[in-house]
Each structure stands twice: as structure tokens, then as C-alpha cells.
Amino acid sequence: MRIDAQPFAYEFEIAHTALVLIDMQRDFIEPGGFGETLGNDVSLLEAIVPATRRTLQAWRRAGGLVVHTREAHRPDLADCPPAKRNRGNPRLRIGDAGPMGRILVAGEPGSQIIDALAPIEGELVIDKPGKGAFYATALHETLQQRGITHLLFGGVTTEVCVQTSMREANDRGYEGLLLEDCTESYFPAFKTAALEMIRAQGAIVGWTAPSAALRAALGND
């Protein structure tokens, strides 16, 4: 298949491609979560949910592999270094009790994927202790076992966990494309800059395209 993308067309086969949705969690997207404790307007992230859900449904109909990631730490926070926990001077820190349970702790309500994008049976769910989806996880090995060579990315935030994951994927040999309207930042200018960095110099990190281009290629929208 072929997608009209920047900086040039992106080609892939569904059987060897996964849709990777990064950290579409309640703690980042819903009021009262970790994102809001940092002083952010979470409605900016919530705005991408309809396009992301429509794309997820189209990808499911096409029979493609779906990967969901969650930034989530162990209850004892052994995998959360102080440099991460103390950064940003939030009202609530990772591990503290918040309106949706302990912030960014595995198993807590706030760490779960939002209902609109909830995983279904057969989809991969990866809990990651860092910003990148490949750091301290089995994602690379799992994708290799399934013959995956291409990755379609969405999720939050564009310049942090999404871009980090794309760079990690690039270093491991994957061909990655970021769905422009299925990702967002608390700082719109950061998203714009990240998109430009990703596709610069002949797709040095990867490609970008609107989700409509992917759905058009799938032909089941």
C-alpha cells in the first residue's frame, strides 16, 4: 500500500505493519490527571481522540496489529528515578495519590487507556517506565517475532514520548510514519517543530501524513 505523505510517499504492507498508539491514558488526557497537575490544558490532547478512534477502527477492520503503550511505573517506584519524579515541580508527583489513583502507577485507574481507545482482545499493551516505547520493554522482540517492519504512530505527547519512540524505532530499523492529527502536544508549537524534525532531510526519523491518507489507502473508512 501507498500513503501520500511527507517528505515523499510511504509504502507498507498491512501484514508487516503495526499501529502504535502512545500513552493515550487518562492521566494525560482527562481532567484531574498528571498532565493537568503540571498546569497543562488537557483539552488540547482530548481533541485528537475522534480522529484517533476512527483510524483505530479502520486499522482493526483491515486486520492490522495494534500496539498500545502506557507510561506506568511499578508500585514501589523502583523503575522511576528521582530525576524523573522530581522534575517539573507538579502539584502531584509520580506515585502520589490523585483523583484517579496513584499517578502513573501500573494498575491504577489513571494509568489506563481512555475508554474511547480501549484495547481489545489480541492487541498488545506495553507498560513502559520511560518516554520511549522500546526502553526497558519487550516491544522490539515482540515485533520481530511477528515480522513487523513498519510502524504507524499516534499518541501523546508529540515531542516527548511519541518522538522518542519514533527515534528508537528508527535506530532499530523500522520505517515509521506519524499520523499528524492523531498526535498532539500541550504546546502546539512543539508539535509543529516535532513534525518538521521527524520528516526533515528526507525522512531522517520518519514520515508524516494526515490520518485520512491512511484510511484512504485502507479503503474501509
Coordinates of C-alpha atoms in Angstrom, one line a residue:
M1 CA 0.0 0.0 0.0
R2 CA 1.0 3.6 -0.5
I3 CA 0.2 6.7 1.5
D4 CA 0.6 10.3 0.3
A5 CA 3.0 11.5 3.0
Q6 CA 5.8 14.0 3.6
P7 CA 8.5 14.2 2.5
F8 CA 7.5 11.6 0.0
A9 CA 5.2 8.6 -0.4
Y10 CA 5.2 5.9 2.3
E11 CA 4.8 2.3 1.3
F12 CA 3.9 -0.6 3.6
E13 CA 2.2 -4.0 3.8
I14 CA -0.5 -4.5 6.5
A15 CA 0.9 -7.9 7.5
H16 CA 4.2 -6.3 8.3
T17 CA 2.9 -3.1 9.9
A18 CA 1.6 -2.1 13.3
L19 CA -0.4 0.8 14.5
V20 CA 1.3 2.1 17.7
L21 CA -0.7 4.4 20.0
I22 CA 1.5 6.1 22.5
D23 CA 0.2 6.7 26.1
M24 CA -3.4 7.6 25.4
Q25 CA -4.0 7.4 29.1
R26 CA -6.5 9.0 31.5
D27 CA -3.6 10.6 33.4
F28 CA -2.6 12.6 30.4
I29 CA -5.9 13.3 28.6
E30 CA -8.6 13.6 31.3
P31 CA -9.1 16.5 33.8
G32 CA -7.6 15.6 37.2
G33 CA -4.7 13.6 35.8
F34 CA -1.0 14.1 35.8
G35 CA -1.0 16.3 32.8
E36 CA -3.3 18.8 34.4
T37 CA -1.2 18.8 37.7
L38 CA 1.6 20.1 35.6
G39 CA -0.5 23.1 34.6
N40 CA -1.5 21.9 31.1
D41 CA -4.7 22.3 29.2
V42 CA -5.6 18.7 28.6
S43 CA -8.4 19.6 26.2
L44 CA -5.7 20.0 23.6
L45 CA -4.9 16.3 23.8
E46 CA -8.6 15.3 24.1
A47 CA -9.2 16.9 20.7
I48 CA -7.3 14.2 18.8
V49 CA -9.5 11.4 20.2
P50 CA -12.1 11.3 17.4
A51 CA -9.6 11.1 14.6
T52 CA -7.5 8.5 16.5
R53 CA -10.6 6.4 17.2
R54 CA -11.7 6.5 13.6
T55 CA -8.2 5.5 12.5
L56 CA -8.0 2.7 15.1
Q57 CA -11.3 1.3 13.9
A58 CA -10.2 1.4 10.3
W59 CA -7.0 -0.4 11.1
R60 CA -8.8 -3.0 13.1
R61 CA -11.1 -3.7 10.1
A62 CA -8.0 -4.1 7.9
G63 CA -6.7 -6.8 10.3
G64 CA -3.6 -4.9 11.3
L65 CA -1.7 -5.3 14.5
V66 CA -2.3 -2.7 17.2
V67 CA 0.1 -1.8 20.0
H68 CA -1.0 0.4 22.9
T69 CA 1.6 1.8 25.3
R70 CA 1.2 3.1 28.8
E71 CA 3.7 5.1 30.8
A72 CA 3.4 3.3 34.1
H73 CA 5.7 2.5 36.9
R74 CA 5.9 -0.2 39.5
P75 CA 4.1 0.5 42.8
D76 CA 7.4 0.7 44.6
L77 CA 8.7 3.2 42.0
A78 CA 11.9 1.2 41.7
D79 CA 11.8 1.9 37.9
C80 CA 11.2 5.7 38.4
P81 CA 14.5 7.6 39.0
P82 CA 14.3 10.7 41.3
A83 CA 15.4 12.8 38.3
K84 CA 12.1 11.9 36.6
R85 CA 9.9 12.0 39.7
N86 CA 11.1 15.4 40.9
R87 CA 11.1 17.2 37.5
G88 CA 8.7 20.0 36.7
N89 CA 7.5 20.8 40.3
P90 CA 4.0 19.5 39.8
R91 CA 1.3 19.6 42.5
L92 CA 1.3 15.8 42.4
R93 CA 4.3 13.7 41.6
I94 CA 4.5 10.3 40.1
G95 CA 3.4 7.8 42.7
D96 CA 1.3 10.3 44.7
A97 CA -2.4 9.7 45.2
G98 CA -4.5 11.7 42.8
P99 CA -8.2 11.8 41.7
M100 CA -7.6 8.7 39.6
G101 CA -5.4 6.8 42.0
R102 CA -1.6 6.9 42.2
I103 CA -0.1 9.0 39.4
L104 CA 1.4 6.9 36.6
V105 CA 1.5 3.7 38.6
A106 CA 0.6 0.4 36.8
G107 CA -2.9 -0.9 37.6
E108 CA -4.2 2.5 38.8
P109 CA -7.3 4.0 37.1
G110 CA -5.4 6.9 35.8
S111 CA -2.8 4.8 34.0
Q112 CA -5.4 3.1 31.9
I113 CA -6.1 3.8 28.2
I114 CA -9.1 6.1 27.8
D115 CA -12.4 4.3 27.1
A116 CA -12.7 5.5 23.5
L117 CA -9.4 3.8 22.6
A118 CA -9.5 0.9 25.0
P119 CA -7.6 -2.2 23.8
I120 CA -9.5 -5.3 22.6
E121 CA -8.5 -8.9 22.7
G122 CA -5.4 -9.7 20.7
E123 CA -3.9 -6.2 20.8
L124 CA -0.6 -5.6 22.6
V125 CA -0.4 -3.4 25.7
I126 CA 3.0 -2.3 26.7
D127 CA 3.8 -0.7 30.1
K128 CA 6.9 1.4 29.7
P129 CA 8.8 3.1 32.5
G130 CA 10.4 5.7 30.2
K131 CA 9.5 8.0 27.5
G132 CA 10.4 5.7 24.7
A133 CA 8.3 2.6 23.9
F134 CA 11.4 0.4 23.4
Y135 CA 13.3 1.3 26.6
A136 CA 13.1 -1.5 29.2
T137 CA 10.3 -3.2 27.4
A138 CA 10.0 -6.3 25.2
L139 CA 8.4 -4.4 22.3
H140 CA 11.3 -4.8 19.8
E141 CA 11.5 -8.6 20.4
T142 CA 7.7 -8.9 20.1
L143 CA 7.6 -7.0 16.8
Q144 CA 10.4 -9.0 15.4
Q145 CA 8.7 -12.3 16.2
R146 CA 5.6 -11.0 14.3
G147 CA 7.6 -9.9 11.3
I148 CA 6.8 -6.2 11.7
T149 CA 9.0 -3.8 9.8
H150 CA 6.8 -0.7 9.6
L151 CA 5.1 1.3 12.3
L152 CA 2.3 3.9 12.2
F153 CA 2.4 6.2 15.2
G154 CA -0.2 8.2 17.1
G155 CA -0.5 9.4 20.7
V156 CA 0.9 11.9 23.1
T157 CA 2.8 13.9 23.5
T158 CA 4.3 14.6 20.1
E159 CA 7.6 16.0 21.1
V160 CA 8.2 13.7 24.1
C161 CA 7.0 10.1 24.2
V162 CA 5.9 9.9 20.5
Q163 CA 9.1 11.4 19.0
T164 CA 11.3 9.5 21.4
S165 CA 9.6 6.2 20.4
M166 CA 10.0 7.1 16.7
R167 CA 13.7 7.7 17.1
E168 CA 14.1 4.5 19.0
A169 CA 12.2 2.7 16.2
N170 CA 14.4 4.3 13.6
D171 CA 17.6 3.1 15.3
R172 CA 16.2 -0.4 15.3
G173 CA 15.5 -0.4 11.6
Y174 CA 11.7 0.3 11.5
E175 CA 10.1 2.5 8.9
G176 CA 7.9 4.9 10.9
L177 CA 5.1 7.3 9.9
L178 CA 3.4 9.7 12.3
L179 CA -0.3 10.4 11.8
E180 CA -0.4 14.2 12.1
D181 CA -4.0 14.5 13.5
C182 CA -3.6 11.5 15.8
T183 CA -0.9 13.2 17.9
E184 CA -0.8 16.3 20.0
S185 CA 1.2 18.3 22.5
Y186 CA 0.2 20.6 25.4
F187 CA 2.3 23.1 23.4
P188 CA 1.1 23.3 19.8
A189 CA 4.4 24.9 18.6
F190 CA 6.2 21.9 19.9
K191 CA 4.1 19.6 17.8
T192 CA 4.8 21.7 14.7
A193 CA 8.5 21.6 15.4
A194 CA 8.5 17.9 16.1
L195 CA 6.7 17.1 12.8
E196 CA 9.2 19.1 10.9
M197 CA 12.2 17.4 12.7
I198 CA 10.8 14.0 12.0
R199 CA 10.4 14.4 8.3
A200 CA 13.4 16.6 7.7
Q201 CA 16.4 15.6 5.5
G202 CA 14.5 13.0 3.5
A203 CA 12.6 11.4 6.4
I204 CA 15.6 11.3 8.7
V205 CA 13.4 9.9 11.5
G206 CA 10.2 9.1 9.6
W207 CA 7.3 10.3 7.6
T208 CA 4.2 12.2 8.5
A209 CA 0.7 12.2 7.0
P210 CA -2.9 13.0 8.0
S211 CA -4.9 10.0 9.1
A212 CA -7.3 10.4 6.2
A213 CA -4.5 9.4 3.9
L214 CA -4.0 6.1 5.7
R215 CA -7.8 5.5 5.8
A216 CA -8.0 6.2 2.1
A217 CA -5.2 3.7 1.4
L218 CA -7.1 1.1 3.5
G219 CA -10.3 1.8 1.6
N220 CA -12.6 0.8 4.5
D221 CA -13.3 4.1 6.1

